[in-house]
PDB file of C-alpha atoms in Angstrom:
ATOM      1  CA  UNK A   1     212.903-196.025 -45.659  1.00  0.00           C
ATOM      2  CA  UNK A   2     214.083-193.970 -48.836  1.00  0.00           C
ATOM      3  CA  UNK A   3     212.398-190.927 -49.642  1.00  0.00           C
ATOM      4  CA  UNK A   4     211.135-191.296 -53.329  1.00  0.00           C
ATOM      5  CA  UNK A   5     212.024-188.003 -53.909  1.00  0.00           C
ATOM      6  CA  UNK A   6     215.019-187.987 -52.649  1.00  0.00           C
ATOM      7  CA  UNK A   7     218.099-188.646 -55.170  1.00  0.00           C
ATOM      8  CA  UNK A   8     219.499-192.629 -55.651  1.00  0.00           C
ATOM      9  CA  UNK A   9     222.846-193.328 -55.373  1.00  0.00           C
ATOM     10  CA  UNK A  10     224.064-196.770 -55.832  1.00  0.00           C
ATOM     11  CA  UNK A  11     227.119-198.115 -53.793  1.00  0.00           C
ATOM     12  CA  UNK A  12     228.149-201.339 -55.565  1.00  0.00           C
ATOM     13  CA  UNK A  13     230.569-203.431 -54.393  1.00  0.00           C
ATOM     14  CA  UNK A  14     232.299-206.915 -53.654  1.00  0.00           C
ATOM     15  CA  UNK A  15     233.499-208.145 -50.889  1.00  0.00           C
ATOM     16  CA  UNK A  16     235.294-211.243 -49.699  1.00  0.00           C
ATOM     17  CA  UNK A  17     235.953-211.156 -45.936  1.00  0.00           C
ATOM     18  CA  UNK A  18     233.824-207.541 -45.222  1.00  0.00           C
ATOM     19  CA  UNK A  19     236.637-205.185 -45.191  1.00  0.00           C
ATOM     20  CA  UNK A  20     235.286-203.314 -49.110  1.00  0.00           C
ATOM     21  CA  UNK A  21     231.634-204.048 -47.775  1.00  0.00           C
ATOM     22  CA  UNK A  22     232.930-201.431 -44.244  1.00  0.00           C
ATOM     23  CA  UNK A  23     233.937-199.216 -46.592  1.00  0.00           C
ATOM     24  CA  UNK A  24     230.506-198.750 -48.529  1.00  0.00           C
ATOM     25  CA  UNK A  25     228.878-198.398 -45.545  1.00  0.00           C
ATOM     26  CA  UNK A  26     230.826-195.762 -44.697  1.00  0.00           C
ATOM     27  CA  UNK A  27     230.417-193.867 -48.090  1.00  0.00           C
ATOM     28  CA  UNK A  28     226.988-194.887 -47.757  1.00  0.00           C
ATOM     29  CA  UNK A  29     227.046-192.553 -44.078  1.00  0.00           C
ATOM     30  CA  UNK A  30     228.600-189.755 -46.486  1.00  0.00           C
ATOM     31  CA  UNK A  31     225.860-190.020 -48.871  1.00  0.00           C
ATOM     32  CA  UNK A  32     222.959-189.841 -46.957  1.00  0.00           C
ATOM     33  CA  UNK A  33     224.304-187.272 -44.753  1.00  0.00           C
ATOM     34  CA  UNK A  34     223.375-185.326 -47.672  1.00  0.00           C
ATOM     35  CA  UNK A  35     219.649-183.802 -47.576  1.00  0.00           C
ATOM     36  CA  UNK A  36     217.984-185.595 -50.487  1.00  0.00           C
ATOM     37  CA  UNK A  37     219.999-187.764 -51.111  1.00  0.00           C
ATOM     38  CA  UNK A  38     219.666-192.171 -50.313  1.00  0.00           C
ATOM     39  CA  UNK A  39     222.442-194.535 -50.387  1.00  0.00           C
ATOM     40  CA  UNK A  40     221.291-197.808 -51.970  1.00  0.00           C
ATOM     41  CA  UNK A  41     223.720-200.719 -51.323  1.00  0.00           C
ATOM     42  CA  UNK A  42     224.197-203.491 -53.903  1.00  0.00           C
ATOM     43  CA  UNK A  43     226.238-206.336 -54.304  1.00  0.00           C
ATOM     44  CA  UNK A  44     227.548-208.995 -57.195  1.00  0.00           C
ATOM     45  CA  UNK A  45     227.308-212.437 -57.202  1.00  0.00           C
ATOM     46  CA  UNK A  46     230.559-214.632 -56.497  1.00  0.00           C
ATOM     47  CA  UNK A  47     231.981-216.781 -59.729  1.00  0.00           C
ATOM     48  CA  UNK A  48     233.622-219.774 -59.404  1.00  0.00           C
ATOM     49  CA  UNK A  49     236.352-221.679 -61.536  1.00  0.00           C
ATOM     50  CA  UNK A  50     234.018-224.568 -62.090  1.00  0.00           C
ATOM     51  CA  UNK A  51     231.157-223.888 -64.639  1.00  0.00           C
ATOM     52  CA  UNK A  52     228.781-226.091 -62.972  1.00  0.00           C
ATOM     53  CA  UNK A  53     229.026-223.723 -59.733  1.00  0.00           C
ATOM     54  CA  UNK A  54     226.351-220.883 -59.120  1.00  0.00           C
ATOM     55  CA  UNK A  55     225.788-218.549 -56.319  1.00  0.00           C
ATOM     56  CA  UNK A  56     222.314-218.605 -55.065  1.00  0.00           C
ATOM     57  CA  UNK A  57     219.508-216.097 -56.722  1.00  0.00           C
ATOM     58  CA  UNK A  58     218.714-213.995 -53.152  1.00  0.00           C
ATOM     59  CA  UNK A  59     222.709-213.528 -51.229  1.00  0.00           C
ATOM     60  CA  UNK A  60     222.079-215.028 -48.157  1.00  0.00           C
ATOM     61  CA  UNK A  61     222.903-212.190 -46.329  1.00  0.00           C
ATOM     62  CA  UNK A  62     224.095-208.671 -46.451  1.00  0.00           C
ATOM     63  CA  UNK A  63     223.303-206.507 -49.533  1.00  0.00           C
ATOM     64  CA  UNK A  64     220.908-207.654 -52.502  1.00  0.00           C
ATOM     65  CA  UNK A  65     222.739-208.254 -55.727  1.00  0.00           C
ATOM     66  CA  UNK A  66     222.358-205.104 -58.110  1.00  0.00           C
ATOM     67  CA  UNK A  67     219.691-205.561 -61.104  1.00  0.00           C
ATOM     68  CA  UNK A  68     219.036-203.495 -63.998  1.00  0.00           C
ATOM     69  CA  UNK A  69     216.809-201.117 -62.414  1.00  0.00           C
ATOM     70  CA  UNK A  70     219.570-199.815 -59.897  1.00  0.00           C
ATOM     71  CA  UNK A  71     221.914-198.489 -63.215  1.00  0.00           C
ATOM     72  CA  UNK A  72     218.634-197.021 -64.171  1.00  0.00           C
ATOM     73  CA  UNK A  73     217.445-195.954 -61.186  1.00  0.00           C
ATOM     74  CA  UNK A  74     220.762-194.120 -59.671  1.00  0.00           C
ATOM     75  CA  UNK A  75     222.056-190.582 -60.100  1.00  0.00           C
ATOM     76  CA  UNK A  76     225.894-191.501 -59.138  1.00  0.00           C
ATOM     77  CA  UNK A  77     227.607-194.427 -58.170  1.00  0.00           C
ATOM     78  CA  UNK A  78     230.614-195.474 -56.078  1.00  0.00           C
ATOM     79  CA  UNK A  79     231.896-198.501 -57.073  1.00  0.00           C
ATOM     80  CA  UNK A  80     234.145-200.598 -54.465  1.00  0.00           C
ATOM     81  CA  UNK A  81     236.160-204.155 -54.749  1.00  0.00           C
ATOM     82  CA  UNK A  82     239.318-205.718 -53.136  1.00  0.00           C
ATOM     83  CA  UNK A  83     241.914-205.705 -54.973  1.00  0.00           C
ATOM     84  CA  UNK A  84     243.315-208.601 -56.984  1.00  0.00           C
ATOM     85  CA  UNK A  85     246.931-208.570 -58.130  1.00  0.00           C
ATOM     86  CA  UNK A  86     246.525-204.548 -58.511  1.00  0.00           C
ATOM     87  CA  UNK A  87     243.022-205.093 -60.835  1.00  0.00           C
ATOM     88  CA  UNK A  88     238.944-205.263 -59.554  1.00  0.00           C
ATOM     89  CA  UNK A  89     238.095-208.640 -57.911  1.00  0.00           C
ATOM     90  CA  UNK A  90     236.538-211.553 -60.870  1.00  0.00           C
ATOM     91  CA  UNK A  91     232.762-211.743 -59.930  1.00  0.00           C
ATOM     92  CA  UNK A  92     233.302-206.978 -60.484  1.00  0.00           C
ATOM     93  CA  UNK A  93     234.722-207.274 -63.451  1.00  0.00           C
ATOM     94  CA  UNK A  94     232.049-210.358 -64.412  1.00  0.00           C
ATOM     95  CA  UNK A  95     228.959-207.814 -63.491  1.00  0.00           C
ATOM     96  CA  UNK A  96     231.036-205.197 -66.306  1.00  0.00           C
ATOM     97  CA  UNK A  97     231.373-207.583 -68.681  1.00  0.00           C
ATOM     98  CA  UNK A  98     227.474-207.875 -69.200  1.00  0.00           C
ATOM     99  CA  UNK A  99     226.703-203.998 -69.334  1.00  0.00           C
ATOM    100  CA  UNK A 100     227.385-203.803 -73.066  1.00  0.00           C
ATOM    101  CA  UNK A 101     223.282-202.706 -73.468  1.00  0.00           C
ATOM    102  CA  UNK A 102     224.022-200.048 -70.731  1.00  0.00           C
ATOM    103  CA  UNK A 103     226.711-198.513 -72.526  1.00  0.00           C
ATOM    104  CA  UNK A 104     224.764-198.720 -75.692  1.00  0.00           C
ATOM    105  CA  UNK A 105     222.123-197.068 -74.217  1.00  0.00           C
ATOM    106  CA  UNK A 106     223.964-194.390 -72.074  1.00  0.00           C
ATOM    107  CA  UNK A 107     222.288-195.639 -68.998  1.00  0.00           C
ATOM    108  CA  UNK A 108     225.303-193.977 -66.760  1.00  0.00           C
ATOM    109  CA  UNK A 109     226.218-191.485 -68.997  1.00  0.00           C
ATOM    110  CA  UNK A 110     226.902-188.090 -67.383  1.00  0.00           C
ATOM    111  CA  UNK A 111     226.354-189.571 -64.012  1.00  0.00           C
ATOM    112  CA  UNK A 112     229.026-189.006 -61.044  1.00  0.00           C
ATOM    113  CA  UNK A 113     231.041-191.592 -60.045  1.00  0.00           C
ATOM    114  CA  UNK A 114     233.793-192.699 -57.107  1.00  0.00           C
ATOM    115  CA  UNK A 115     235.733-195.687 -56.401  1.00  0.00           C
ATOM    116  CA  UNK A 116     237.387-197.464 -53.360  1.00  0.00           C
ATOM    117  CA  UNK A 117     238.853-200.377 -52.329  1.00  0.00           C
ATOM    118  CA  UNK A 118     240.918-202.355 -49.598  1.00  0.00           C
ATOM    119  CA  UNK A 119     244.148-204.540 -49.446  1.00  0.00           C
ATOM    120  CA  UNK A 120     245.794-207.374 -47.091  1.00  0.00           C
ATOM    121  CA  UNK A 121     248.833-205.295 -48.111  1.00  0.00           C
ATOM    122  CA  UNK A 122     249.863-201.907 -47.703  1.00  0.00           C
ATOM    123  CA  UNK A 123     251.314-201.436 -50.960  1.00  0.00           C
ATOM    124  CA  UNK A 124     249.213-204.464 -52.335  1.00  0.00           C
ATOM    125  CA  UNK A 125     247.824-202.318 -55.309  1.00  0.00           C
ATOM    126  CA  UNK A 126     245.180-200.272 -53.917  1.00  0.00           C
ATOM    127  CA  UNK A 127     246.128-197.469 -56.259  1.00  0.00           C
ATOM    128  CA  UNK A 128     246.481-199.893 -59.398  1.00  0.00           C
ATOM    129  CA  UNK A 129     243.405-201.695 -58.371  1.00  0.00           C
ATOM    130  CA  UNK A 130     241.195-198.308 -57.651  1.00  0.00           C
ATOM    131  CA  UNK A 131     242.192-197.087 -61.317  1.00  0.00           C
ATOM    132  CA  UNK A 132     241.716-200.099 -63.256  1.00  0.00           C
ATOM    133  CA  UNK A 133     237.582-199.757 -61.848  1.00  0.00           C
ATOM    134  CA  UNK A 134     237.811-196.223 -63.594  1.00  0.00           C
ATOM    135  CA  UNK A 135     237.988-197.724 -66.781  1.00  0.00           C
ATOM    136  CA  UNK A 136     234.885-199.157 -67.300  1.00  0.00           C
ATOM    137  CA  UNK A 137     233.037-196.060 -65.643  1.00  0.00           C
ATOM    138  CA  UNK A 138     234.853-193.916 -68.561  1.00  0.00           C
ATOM    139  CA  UNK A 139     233.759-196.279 -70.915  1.00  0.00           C
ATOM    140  CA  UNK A 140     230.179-195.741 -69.448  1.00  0.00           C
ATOM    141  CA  UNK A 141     230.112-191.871 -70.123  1.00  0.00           C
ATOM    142  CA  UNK A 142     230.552-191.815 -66.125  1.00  0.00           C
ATOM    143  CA  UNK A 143     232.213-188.280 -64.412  1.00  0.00           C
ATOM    144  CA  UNK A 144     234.582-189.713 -61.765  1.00  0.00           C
ATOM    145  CA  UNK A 145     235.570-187.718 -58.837  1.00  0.00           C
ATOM    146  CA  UNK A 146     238.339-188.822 -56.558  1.00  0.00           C
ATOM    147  CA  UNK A 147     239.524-186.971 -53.219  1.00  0.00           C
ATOM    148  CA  UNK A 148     240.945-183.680 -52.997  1.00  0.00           C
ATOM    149  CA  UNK A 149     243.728-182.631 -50.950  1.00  0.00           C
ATOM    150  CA  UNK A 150     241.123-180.261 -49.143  1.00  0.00           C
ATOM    151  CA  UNK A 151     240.491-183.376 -47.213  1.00  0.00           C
ATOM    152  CA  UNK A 152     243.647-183.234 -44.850  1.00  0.00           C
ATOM    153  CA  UNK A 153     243.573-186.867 -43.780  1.00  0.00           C
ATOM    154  CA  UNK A 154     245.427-187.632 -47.031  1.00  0.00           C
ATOM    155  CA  UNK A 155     248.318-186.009 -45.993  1.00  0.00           C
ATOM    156  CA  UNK A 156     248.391-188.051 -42.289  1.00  0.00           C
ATOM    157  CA  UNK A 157     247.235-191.344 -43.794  1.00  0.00           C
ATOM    158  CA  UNK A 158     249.750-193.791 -42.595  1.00  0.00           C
ATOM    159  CA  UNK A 159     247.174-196.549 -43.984  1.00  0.00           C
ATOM    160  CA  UNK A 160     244.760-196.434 -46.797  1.00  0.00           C
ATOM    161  CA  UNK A 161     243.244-193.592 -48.576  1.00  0.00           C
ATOM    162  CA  UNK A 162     244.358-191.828 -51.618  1.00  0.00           C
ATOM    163  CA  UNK A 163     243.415-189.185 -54.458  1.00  0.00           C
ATOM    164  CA  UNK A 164     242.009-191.989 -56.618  1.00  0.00           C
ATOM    165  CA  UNK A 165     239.278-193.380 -54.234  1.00  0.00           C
ATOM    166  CA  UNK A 166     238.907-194.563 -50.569  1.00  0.00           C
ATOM    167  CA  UNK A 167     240.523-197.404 -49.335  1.00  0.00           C
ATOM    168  CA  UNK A 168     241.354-199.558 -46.755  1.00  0.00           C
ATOM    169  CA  UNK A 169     244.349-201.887 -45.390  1.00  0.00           C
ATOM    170  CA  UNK A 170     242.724-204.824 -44.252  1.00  0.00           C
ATOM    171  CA  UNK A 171     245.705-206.851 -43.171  1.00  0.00           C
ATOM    172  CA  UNK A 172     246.795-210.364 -44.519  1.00  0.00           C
ATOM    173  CA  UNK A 173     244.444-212.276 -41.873  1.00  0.00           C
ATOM    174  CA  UNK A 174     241.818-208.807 -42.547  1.00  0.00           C
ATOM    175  CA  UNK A 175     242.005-207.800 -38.994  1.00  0.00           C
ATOM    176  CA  UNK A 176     242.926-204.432 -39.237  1.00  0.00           C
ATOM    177  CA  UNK A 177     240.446-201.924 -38.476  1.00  0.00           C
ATOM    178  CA  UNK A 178     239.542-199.112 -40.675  1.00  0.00           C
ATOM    179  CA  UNK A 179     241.555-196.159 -39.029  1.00  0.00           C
ATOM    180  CA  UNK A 180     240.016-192.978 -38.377  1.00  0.00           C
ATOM    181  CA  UNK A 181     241.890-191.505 -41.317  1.00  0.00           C
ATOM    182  CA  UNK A 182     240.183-193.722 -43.231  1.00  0.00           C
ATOM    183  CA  UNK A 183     236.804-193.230 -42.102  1.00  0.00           C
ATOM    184  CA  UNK A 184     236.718-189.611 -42.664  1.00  0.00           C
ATOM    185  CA  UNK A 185     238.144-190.389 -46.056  1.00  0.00           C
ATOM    186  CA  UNK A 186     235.724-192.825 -46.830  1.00  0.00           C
ATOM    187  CA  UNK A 187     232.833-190.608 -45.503  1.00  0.00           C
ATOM    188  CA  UNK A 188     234.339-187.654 -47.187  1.00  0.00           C
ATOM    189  CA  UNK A 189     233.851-189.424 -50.715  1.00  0.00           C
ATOM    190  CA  UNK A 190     230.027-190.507 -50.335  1.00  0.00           C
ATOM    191  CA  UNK A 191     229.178-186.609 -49.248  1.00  0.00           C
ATOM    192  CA  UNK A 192     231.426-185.147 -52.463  1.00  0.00           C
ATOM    193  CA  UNK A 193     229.899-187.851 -54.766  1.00  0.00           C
ATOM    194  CA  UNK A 194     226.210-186.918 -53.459  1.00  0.00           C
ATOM    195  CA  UNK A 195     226.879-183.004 -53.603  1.00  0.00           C
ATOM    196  CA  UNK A 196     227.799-183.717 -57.154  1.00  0.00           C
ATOM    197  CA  UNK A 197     225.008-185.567 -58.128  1.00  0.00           C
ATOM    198  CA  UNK A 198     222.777-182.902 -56.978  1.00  0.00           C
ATOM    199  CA  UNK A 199     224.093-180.493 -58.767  1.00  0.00           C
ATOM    200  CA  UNK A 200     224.132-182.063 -61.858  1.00  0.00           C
ATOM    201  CA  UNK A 201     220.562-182.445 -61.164  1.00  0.00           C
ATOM    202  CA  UNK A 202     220.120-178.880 -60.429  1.00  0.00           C
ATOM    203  CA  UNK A 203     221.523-178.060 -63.756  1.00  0.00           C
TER     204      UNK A 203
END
């Protein structure tokens, strides 16, 4: 149960076949192994080609689908999609597409921010795909942090992880497991995006 005094941060992400949802789980681990600090996980709805399609209003499993209140209610985010074609999966860039009264508003403005993602390819974009979801968060007034080189897993990766953002290489079929390079990484980024967005608090 979250501590109400205790700082939100918002993981948000899509995922397909559960590789990107790993991933915020393990950011999530980062985040809360921060004192004061609660991850809150959120997903998007799926869209669909046909307009008569709709996903249903509760997901009928795994994370609820973000609302309002969790922009409002968060202190940092860390975003997280698969890639497609080196860009942020449809139904992430959808949920963007209808913050315009956010960014009016400054909802997320000044807040910390991460990203991460995962591919069926090695070199299927993960680097492309992690800074086209920094966009937006600029747009937002957002303060994005990536990964150091203090973290000395990005220098023995021989999967996924980079400066931009955690990440994964899920495989074509998505039966790749996230490495232990990975994990660290992944963890790494929840803790440094929490640390942040207490001291921005403090401030």
């Amino acid at each position: 149960m979250m501590n109400q005094a205790n700082l939100i941060i918002l993981v948000l992400f899509y995922s397909r076949h559960g590789a990107t949802r790993k991933l915020a789980e393990l950011i999530a681990h980062g985040i809360e192994s921060v004192p004061g600090c609660d991850a809150r996980l959120r997903t998007v709805p799926a869209v669909s080609a046909a307009s008569e399609a709709s996903a249903p209003e509760v997901p009928l499993e795994g994370a609820p689908y973000v609302e309002a209140d969790d922009l409002r209610d968060c202190a940092g985010l860390a975003l997280g999609s698969p890639t497609r074609f080196g860009n942020m999966a449809a139904p992430m860039k959808y949920f963007w597409d209808g913050t315009a009264a956010d960014w009016l508003s400054g909802t997320l403005a000044g807040k910390p921010a991460c990203v991460f993602t995962s591919t069926g390819s090695l070199h299927g974009g993960q680097e492309a795909t992690l800074l086209s979801m920094m966009i937006p968060l600029f747009h937002h007034g957002l303060m994005v942090l990536g990964l150091p080189y203090t973290n000395p897993e990005l220098m023995t990766t021989s999967s996924g992880g980079t400066p931009y953002g955690a990440s994964h290489w899920a495989g074509l079929d998505g039966d790749k497991a996230i490495t232990d390079d990975e994990k660290r990484l992944a963890v790494a980024l929840g803790r440094r995006l929490a640390l942040t967005a207490l001291r921005l608090r403090a401030e």
